[in-house]
Coordinates of C-alpha atoms in Angstrom, one line a residue:
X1 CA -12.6 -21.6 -57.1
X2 CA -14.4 -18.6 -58.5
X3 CA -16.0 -17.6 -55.6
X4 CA -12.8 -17.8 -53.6
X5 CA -11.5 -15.6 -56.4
X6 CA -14.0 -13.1 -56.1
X7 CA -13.8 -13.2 -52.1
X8 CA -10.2 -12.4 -52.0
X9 CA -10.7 -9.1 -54.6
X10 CA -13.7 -8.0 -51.6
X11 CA -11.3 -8.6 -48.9
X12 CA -8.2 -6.6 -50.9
X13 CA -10.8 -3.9 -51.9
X14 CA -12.0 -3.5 -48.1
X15 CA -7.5 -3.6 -46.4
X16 CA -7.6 -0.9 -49.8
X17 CA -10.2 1.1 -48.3
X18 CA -9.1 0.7 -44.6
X19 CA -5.5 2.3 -45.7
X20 CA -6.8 4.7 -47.5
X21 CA -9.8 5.6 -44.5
X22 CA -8.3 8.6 -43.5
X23 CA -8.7 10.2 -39.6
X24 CA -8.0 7.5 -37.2
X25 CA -6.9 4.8 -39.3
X26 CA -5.4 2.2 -37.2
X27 CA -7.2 2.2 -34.1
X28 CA -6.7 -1.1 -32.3
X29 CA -3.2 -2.2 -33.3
X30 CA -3.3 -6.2 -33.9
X31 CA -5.4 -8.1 -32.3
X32 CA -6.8 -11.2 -31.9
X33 CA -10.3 -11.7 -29.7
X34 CA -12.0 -14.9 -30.3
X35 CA -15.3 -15.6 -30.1
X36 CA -18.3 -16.9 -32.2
X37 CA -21.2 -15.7 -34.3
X38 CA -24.5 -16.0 -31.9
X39 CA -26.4 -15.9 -36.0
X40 CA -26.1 -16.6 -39.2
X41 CA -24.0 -14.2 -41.4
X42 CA -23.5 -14.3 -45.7
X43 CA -23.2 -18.0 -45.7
X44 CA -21.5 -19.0 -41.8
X45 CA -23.7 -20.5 -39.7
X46 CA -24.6 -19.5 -35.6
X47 CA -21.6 -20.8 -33.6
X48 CA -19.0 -20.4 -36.5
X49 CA -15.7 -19.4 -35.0
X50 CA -14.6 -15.6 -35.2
X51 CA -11.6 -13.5 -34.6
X52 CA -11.6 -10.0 -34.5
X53 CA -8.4 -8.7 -35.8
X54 CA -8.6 -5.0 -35.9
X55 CA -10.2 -2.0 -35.4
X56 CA -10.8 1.4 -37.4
X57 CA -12.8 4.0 -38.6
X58 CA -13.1 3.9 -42.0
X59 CA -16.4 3.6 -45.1
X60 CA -17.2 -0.2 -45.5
X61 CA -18.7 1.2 -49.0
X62 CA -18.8 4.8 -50.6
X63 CA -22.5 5.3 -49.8
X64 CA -21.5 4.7 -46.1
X65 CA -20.7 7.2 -43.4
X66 CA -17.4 6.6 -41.6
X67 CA -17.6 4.8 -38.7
X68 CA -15.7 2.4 -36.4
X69 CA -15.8 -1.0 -38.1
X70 CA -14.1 -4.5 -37.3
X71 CA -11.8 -6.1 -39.3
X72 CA -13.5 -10.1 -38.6
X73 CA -11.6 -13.0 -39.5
X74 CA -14.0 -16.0 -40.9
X75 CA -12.6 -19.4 -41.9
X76 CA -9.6 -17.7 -43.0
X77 CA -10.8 -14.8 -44.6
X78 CA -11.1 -11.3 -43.3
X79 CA -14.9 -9.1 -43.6
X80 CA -15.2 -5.5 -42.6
X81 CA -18.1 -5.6 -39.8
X82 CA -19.4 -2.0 -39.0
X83 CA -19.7 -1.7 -34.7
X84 CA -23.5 -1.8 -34.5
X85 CA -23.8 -5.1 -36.6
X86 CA -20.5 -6.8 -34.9
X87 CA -22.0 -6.3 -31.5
X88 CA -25.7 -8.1 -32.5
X89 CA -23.7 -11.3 -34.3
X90 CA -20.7 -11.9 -32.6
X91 CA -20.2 -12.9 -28.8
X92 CA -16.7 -12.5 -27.7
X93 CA -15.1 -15.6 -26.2
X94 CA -11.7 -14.3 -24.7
X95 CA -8.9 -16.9 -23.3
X96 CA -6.7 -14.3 -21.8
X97 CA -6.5 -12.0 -19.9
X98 CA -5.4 -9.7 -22.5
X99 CA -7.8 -10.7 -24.6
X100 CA -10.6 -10.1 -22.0
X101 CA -9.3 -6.6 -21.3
X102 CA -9.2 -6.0 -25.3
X103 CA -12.7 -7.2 -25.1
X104 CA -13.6 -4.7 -22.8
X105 CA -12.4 -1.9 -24.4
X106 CA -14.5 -2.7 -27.7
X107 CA -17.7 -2.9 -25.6
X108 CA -17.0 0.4 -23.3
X109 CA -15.8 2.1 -27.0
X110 CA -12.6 2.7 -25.7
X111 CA -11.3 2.4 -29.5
X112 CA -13.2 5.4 -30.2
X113 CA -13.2 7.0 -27.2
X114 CA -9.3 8.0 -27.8
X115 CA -9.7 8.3 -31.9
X116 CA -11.4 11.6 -30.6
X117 CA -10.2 12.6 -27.3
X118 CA -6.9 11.6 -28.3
X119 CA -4.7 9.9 -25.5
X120 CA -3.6 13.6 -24.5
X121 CA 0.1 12.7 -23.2
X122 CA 0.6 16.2 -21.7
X123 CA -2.4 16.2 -19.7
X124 CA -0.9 12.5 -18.6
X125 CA 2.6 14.4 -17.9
X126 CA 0.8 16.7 -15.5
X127 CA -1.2 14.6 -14.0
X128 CA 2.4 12.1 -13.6
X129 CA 4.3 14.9 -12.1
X130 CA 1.3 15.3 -9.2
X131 CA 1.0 12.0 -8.3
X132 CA 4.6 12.0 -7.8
X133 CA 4.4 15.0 -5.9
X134 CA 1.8 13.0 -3.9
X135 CA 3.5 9.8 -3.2
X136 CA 6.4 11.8 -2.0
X137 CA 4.3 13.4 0.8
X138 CA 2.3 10.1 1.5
X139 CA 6.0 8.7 2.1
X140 CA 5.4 10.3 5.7
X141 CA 2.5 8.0 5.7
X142 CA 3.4 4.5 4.2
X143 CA 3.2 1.1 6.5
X144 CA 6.4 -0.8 6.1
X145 CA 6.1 -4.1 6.7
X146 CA 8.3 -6.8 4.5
X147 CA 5.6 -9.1 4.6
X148 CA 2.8 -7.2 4.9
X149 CA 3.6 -5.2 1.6
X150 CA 4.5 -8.7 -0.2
X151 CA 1.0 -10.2 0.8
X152 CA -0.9 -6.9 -0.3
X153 CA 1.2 -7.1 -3.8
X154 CA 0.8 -11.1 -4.0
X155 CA -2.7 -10.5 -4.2
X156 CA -2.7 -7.4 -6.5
X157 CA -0.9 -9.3 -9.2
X158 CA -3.2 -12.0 -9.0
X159 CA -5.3 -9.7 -10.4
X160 CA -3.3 -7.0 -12.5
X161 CA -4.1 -7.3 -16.0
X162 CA -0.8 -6.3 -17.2
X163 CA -0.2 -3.8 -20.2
X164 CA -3.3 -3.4 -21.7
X165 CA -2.9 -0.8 -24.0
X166 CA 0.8 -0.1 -25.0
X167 CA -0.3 3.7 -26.1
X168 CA -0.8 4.5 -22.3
X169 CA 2.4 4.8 -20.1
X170 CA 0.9 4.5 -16.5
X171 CA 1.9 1.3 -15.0
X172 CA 0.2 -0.5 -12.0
X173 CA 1.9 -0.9 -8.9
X174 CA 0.6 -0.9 -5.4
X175 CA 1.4 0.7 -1.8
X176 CA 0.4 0.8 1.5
X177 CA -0.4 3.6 3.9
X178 CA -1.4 4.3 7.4
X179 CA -5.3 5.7 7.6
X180 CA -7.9 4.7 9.4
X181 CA -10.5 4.9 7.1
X182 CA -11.2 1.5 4.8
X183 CA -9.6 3.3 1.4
X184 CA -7.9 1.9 -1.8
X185 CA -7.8 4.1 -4.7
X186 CA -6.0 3.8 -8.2
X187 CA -3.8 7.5 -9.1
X188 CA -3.7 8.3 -12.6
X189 CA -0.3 7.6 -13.1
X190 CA -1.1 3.6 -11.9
X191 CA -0.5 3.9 -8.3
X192 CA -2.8 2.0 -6.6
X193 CA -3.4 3.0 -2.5
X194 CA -4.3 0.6 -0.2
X195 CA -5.3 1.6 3.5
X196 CA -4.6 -0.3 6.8
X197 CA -7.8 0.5 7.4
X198 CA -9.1 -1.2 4.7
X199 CA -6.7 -3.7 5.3
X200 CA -8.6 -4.4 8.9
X201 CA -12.4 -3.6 7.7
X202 CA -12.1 -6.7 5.2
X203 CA -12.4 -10.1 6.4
X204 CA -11.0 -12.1 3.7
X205 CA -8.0 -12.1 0.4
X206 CA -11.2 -12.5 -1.9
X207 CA -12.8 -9.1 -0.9
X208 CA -9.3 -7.6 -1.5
X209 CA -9.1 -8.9 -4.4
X210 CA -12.7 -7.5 -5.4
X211 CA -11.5 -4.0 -4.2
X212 CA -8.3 -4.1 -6.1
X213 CA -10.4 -5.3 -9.2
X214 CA -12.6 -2.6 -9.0
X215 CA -10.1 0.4 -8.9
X216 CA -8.1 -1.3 -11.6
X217 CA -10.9 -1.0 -13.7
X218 CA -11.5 2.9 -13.2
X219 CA -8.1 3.1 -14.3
X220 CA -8.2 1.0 -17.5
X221 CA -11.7 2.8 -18.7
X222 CA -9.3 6.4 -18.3
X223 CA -11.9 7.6 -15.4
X224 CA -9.0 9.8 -14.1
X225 CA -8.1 11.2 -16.9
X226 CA -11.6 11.6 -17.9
X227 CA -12.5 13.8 -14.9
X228 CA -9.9 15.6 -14.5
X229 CA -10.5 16.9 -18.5
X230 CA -14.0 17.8 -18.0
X231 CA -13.1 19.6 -14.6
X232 CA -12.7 23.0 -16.7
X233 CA -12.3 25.3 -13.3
X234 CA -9.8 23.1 -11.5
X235 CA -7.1 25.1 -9.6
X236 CA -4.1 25.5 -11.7
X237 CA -1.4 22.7 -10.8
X238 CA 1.2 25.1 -8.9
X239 CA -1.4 26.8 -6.8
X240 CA -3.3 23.7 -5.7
X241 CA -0.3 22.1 -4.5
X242 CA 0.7 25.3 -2.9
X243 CA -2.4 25.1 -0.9
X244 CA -2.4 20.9 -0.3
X245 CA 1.5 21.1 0.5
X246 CA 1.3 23.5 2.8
X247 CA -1.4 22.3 4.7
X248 CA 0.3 18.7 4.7
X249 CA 3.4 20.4 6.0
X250 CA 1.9 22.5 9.0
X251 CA 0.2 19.0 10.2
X252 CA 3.7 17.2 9.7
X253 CA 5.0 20.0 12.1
X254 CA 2.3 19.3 14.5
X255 CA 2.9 15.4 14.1
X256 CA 2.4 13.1 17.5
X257 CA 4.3 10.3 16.8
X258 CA 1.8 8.0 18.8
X259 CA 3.7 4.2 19.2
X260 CA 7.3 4.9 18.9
X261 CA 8.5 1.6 20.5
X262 CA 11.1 -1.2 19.2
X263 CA 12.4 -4.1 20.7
X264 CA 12.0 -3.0 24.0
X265 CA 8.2 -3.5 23.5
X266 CA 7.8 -6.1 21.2
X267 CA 8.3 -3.8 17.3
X268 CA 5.0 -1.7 17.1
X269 CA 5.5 0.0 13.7
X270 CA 5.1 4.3 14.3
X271 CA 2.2 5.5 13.5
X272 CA 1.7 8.8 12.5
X273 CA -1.3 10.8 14.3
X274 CA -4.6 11.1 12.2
X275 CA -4.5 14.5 11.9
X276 CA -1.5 14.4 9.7
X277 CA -3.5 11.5 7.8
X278 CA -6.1 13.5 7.2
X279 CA -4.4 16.3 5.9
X280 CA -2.2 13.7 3.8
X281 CA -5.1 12.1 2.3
X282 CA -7.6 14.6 1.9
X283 CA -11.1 14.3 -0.4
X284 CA -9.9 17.6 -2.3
X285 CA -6.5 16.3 -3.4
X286 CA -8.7 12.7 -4.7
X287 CA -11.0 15.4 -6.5
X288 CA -8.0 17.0 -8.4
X289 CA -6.4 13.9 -9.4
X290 CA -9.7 12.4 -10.7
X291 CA -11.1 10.2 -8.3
X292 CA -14.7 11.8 -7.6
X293 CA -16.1 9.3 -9.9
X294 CA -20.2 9.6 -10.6
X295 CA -22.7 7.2 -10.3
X296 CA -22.5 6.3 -13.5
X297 CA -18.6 5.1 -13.5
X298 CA -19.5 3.5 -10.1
X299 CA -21.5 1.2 -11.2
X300 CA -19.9 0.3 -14.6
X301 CA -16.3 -0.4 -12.7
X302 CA -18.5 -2.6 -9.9
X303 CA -20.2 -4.6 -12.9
X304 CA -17.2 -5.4 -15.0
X305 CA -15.2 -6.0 -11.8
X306 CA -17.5 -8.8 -11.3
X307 CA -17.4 -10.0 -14.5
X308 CA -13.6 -9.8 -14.5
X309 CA -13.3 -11.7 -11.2
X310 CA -15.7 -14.4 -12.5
X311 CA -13.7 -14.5 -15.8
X312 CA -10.8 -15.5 -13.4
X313 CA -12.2 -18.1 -11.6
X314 CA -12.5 -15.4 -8.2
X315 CA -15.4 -14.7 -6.4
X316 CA -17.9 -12.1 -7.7
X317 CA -19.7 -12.2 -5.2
X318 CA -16.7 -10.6 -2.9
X319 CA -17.2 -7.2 -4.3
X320 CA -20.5 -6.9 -2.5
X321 CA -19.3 -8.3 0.8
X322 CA -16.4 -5.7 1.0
X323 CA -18.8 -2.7 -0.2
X324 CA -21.3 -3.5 2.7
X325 CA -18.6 -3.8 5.6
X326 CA -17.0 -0.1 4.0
X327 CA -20.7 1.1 4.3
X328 CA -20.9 -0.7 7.4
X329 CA -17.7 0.8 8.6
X330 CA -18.7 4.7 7.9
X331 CA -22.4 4.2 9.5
X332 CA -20.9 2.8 12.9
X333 CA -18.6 6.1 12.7
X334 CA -21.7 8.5 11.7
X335 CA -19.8 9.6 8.6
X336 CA -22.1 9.9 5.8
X337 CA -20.7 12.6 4.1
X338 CA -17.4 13.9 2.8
X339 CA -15.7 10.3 2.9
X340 CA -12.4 10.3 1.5
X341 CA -12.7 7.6 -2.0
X342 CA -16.2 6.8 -1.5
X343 CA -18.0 10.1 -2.0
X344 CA -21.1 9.3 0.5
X345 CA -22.7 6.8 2.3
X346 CA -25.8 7.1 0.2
X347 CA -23.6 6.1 -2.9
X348 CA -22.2 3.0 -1.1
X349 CA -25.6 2.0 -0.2
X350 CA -26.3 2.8 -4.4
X351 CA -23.6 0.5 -5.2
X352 CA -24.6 -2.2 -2.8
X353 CA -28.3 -2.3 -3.8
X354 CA -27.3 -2.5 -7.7
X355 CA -24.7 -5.2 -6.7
X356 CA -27.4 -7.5 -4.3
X357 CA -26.3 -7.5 -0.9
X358 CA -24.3 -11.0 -0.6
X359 CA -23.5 -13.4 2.3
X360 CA -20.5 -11.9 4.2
X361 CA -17.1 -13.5 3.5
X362 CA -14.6 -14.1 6.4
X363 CA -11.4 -16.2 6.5
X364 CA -9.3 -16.8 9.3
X365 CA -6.2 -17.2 7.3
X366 CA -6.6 -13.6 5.8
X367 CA -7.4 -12.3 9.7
X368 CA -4.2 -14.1 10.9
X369 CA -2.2 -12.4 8.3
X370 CA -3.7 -9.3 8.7
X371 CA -3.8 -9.3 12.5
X372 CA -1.0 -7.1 12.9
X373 CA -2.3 -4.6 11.2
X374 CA -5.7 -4.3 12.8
X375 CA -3.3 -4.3 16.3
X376 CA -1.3 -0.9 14.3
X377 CA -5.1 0.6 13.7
X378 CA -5.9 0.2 16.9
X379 CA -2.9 1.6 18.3
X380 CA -3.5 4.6 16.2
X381 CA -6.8 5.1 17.7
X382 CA -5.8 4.8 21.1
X383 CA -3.4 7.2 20.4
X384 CA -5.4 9.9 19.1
X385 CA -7.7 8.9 22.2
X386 CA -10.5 7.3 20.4
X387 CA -10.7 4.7 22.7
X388 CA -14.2 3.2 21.5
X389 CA -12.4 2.8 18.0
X390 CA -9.6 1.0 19.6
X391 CA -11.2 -1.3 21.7
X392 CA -13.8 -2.7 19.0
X393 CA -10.5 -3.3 16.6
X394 CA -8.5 -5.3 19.3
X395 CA -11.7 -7.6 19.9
X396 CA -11.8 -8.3 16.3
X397 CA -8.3 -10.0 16.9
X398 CA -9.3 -11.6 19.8
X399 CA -12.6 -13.0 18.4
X400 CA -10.9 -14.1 15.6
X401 CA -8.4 -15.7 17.8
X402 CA -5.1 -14.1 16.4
X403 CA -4.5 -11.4 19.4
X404 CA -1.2 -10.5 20.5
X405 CA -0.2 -9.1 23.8
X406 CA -0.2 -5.7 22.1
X407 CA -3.7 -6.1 21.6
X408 CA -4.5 -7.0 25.0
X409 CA -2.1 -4.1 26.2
X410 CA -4.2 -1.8 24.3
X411 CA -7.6 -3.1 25.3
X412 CA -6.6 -2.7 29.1
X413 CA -5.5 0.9 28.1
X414 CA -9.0 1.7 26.1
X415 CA -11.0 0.4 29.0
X416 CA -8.8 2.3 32.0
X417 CA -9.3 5.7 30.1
X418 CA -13.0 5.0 29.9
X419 CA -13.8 3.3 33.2
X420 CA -12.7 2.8 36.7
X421 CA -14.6 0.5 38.9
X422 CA -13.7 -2.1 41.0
X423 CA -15.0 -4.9 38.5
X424 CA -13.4 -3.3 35.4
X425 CA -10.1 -2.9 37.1
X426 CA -9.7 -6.6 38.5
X427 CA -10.8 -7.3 34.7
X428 CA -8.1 -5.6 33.3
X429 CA -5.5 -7.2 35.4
X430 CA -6.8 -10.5 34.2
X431 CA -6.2 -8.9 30.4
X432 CA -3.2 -8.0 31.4
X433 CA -1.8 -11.7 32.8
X434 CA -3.4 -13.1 29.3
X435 CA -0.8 -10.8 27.8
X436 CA 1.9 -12.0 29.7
X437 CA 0.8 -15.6 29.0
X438 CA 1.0 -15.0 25.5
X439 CA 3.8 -12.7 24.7
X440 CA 6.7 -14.3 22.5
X441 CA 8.9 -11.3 23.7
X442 CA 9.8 -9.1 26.3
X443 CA 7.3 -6.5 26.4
X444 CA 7.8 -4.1 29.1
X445 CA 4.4 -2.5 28.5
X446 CA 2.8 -4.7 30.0
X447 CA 4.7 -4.5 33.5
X448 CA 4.2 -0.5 33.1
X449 CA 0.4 -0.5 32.4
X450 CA 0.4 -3.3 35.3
X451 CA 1.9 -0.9 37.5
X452 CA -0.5 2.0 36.9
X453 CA -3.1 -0.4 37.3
X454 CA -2.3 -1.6 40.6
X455 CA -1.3 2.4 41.8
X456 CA -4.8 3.4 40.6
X457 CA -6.2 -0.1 43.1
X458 CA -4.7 1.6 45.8
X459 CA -2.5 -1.8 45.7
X460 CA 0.8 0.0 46.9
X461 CA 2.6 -2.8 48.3
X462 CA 2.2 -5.0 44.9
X463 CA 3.2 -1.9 42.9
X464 CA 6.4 -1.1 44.9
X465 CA 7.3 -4.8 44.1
X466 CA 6.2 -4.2 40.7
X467 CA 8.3 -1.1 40.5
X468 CA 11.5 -2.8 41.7
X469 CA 10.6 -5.6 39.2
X470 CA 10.3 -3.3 36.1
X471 CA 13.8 -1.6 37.2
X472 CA 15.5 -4.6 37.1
X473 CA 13.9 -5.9 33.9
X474 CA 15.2 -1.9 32.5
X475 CA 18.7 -2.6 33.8
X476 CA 18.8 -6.1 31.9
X477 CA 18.1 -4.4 28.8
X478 CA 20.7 -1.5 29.2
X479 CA 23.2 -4.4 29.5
X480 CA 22.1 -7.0 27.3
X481 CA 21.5 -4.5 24.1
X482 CA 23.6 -2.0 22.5
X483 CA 21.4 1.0 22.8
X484 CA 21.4 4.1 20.6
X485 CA 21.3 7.7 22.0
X486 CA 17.4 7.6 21.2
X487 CA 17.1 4.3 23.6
X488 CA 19.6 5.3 26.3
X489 CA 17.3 8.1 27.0
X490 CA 14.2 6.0 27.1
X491 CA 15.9 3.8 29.5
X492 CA 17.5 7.3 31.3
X493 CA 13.2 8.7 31.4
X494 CA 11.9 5.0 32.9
X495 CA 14.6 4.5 35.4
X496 CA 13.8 7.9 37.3
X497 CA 10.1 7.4 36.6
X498 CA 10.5 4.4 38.9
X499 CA 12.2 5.8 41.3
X500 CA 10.2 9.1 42.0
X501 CA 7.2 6.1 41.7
X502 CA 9.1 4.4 44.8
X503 CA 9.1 7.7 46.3
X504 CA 6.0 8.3 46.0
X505 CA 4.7 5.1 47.0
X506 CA 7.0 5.1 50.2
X507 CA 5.1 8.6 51.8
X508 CA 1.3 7.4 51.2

């Protein structure tokens, strides 16, 4: 009974001295991380049950210097612990995920880290007010797609740790946009950016969830913030976006809408040209808002994103998988330099060898769901004539077995702009039946690409009867639909087409 007497006045001196600790006093907030002592400590033996409750910077005695020091609970009773000492005796032993992000934040010293930077709210204004700038622009540039943008966000939340830290006012959320390049990247207001094109260079929902994992943590460790605060001899906010802005809108001017087809082809999605992407998402307006992580950051996010997956029950091993086919991706392009999120291909390959290369992950379920996209991609590509590009994407669907006519359309398309033999031309019109067999709707692509196919054969007599074919399938349109002024002249442009085609056939 004595002791326990004597206990409580320690413990009531020590919550004395923590209110009275001056600079920084109540760093943590509650908390409550469990975990165990890995040795013996006063009289509790290794394994004893722990809970740290708290955190400040305060004098655990008078001859002490101030320092950051952990309120532990012990059967019951509560010990000031100094950082150093908690760290050797207590392993943390988190059930949530709250608790496992609070965990993190002790062991990166996140604690301290804004006792004194401070969590600098108008820097955090600023840097808001950009990123909404941004987004607004990269409207031009989003995917829509209902169910596209509800499997991307199904597997974000899966692993969104919620609010961390209630001092910060970013919250996650996540969007799509149109780029060819494999990106995702977390803004420092919480917007997370996911690429189509990293949508079609993963194979699997367990690499995307590695991706997303990995970002999340840049954004939880303040990586953002952090750069943009040491980047001294950034442009000032109203003349950067001057610049950005203006070279966005000149390329917006200059937009080639490249796939601007509805019903009347089967609902290809627009696609903006890649120059306006480029000039959209550009690796100097990633720099300003804080995304040119170092080395150093790299690998910290890549090794707690592993942990964080495994804490989960996901698939660390994912992380390495995606990595390699992004690195994979950039090599089979030549870009090595310059690359939009990823800094370099020499830093990938950094990344990849710290990581362990792993065995590739692939899953047909996540290629079916995602096999519209890789068709958009590849439209975009054969749009901006990058033919190469487009063919290899549409014989990932078909080698995955989830191709759609569009895809077969476009592959015939690729392969007429780069060849024209006798072989590769009966080929094509094999491609191009395969897309008739499988096309769930009307897509009158395919009867114009046969026709051009045929002309280019020197097969008059089966175009003219292809000609007369794809007029009458035009007509049945304009009277089965109620058209718009936008579709009415469509139909107007591919009715004389045909006939000047007629024409044309009827003097060779």
């Amino acid at each position: 009974m004595k002791r326990l007497a004597i206990l409580f006045v320690l413990v009531l001196t020590s919550c004395i001295l923590y209110a009275r600790s001056g600079k920084g006093d109540n760093l943590s907030g509650p908390i409550a991380l469990k975990g165990e002592l890995t040795e013996k400590y006063q009289n509790y033996s290794k394994g004893t049950p722990v809970v740290i409750r708290g955190v400040r910077k305060m004098r655990i005695s008078p001859n002490d210097a101030v320092g950051i020091t952990y309120g532990v609970e012990i059967d019951g009773l509560q010990y000031p612990i100094g950082e150093e000492e908690a760290n050797k005796i207590i392993r943390l032993k988190p059930e949530t995920v709250l608790e496992y992000w609070q965990g993190i934040y002790l062991s990166q010293g996140m604690y301290d880290y804004y006792d004194r930077k401070g969590y600098r709210y108008d820097m955090r204004q600023e840097l808001d007010e950009e990123c909404l700038d941004y987004l607004d622009k990269l409207n031009e540039i989003s995917y829509k797609d209902a169910y596209i943008e509800d499997y991307v966000q199904a597997i974000f939340a899966k692993v969104n740790p919620g609010e961390v830290d209630s001092k910060r006012p970013e919250r996650l959320n996540v969007r799509i946009i149109q780029s060819p390049e494999p990106d995702a990247y977390m803004l420092p207001n919480g917007a997370m950016l996911v690429s189509t094109g990293l949508l079609c260079t993963l194979d699997s929902e367990e690499e995307l969830e590695a991706v997303i994992a990995n970002e999340m943590v840049h954004f939880i460790l303040d990586h953002q913030v952090n750069n943009v605060s040491r980047a001294e001899t950034r442009a000032k906010r109203a003349a950067f976006w001057a610049d950005v802005l203006g070279t966005v809108a000149m390329a917006a001017d200059d937009t080639n809408w490249m796939y601007g087809y509805d019903e009347r082809v089967g609902a290809i999605e627009l696609a903006a040209s890649i120059g306006t992407i480029a000039a959209l998402v550009n690796v100097r307006t990633v720099n300003r808002l804080g995304m040119d992580y170092n080395s150093k950051q790299e690998i910290q996010a890549d090794r707690i994103a592993r942990d964080y997956l495994a804490f989960k029950g996901l698939n660390p091993d994912a992380l390495s998988s995606a990595i390699a086919k992004i690195k994979d991706f950039y090599g089979s392009t030549h870009r090595y330099n310059n690359l939009t999120r990823y800094d370099s291909y020499a830093r990938l390959k950094e990344r990849l060898a710290k990581l362990g290369e792993k065995e590739s992950i692939h899953s047909h379920a996540y290629q079916k769901a995602t096999s519209d996209i890789v068709t958009f991609n590849a439209a975009m590509y054969q749009g901006d004539k990058r033919y190469k590009m487009a063919e290899q994407l549409v014989c990932k669907n078909i080698d995955n077995k989830v191709a759609s006519d569009h895809d077969y359309v476009i592959l015939v398309k690729a392969r007429m702009a780069q060849e024209n033999t006798p072989e590769s031309n009966e080929s094509c019109l094999k491609l191009l039946e395969k897309a008739k067999e499988i096309a769930t709707a009307r897509n009158l692509d395919i009867n114009k690409q046969e026709i051009l196919l045929l002309m280019r054969m020197n097969k008059q007599v089966k175009a003219a009867d292809k000609l007369k074919e794809y007029r009458d399938l035009l007509m049945q349109y304009q009277q089965q639909n109620a058209l718009g002024s936008e579709e009415s002249g469509w139909i107007g442009e591919e009715m004389n087409w045909t006939e000047k085609m007629l024409s044309k056939i009827s003097l060779l």
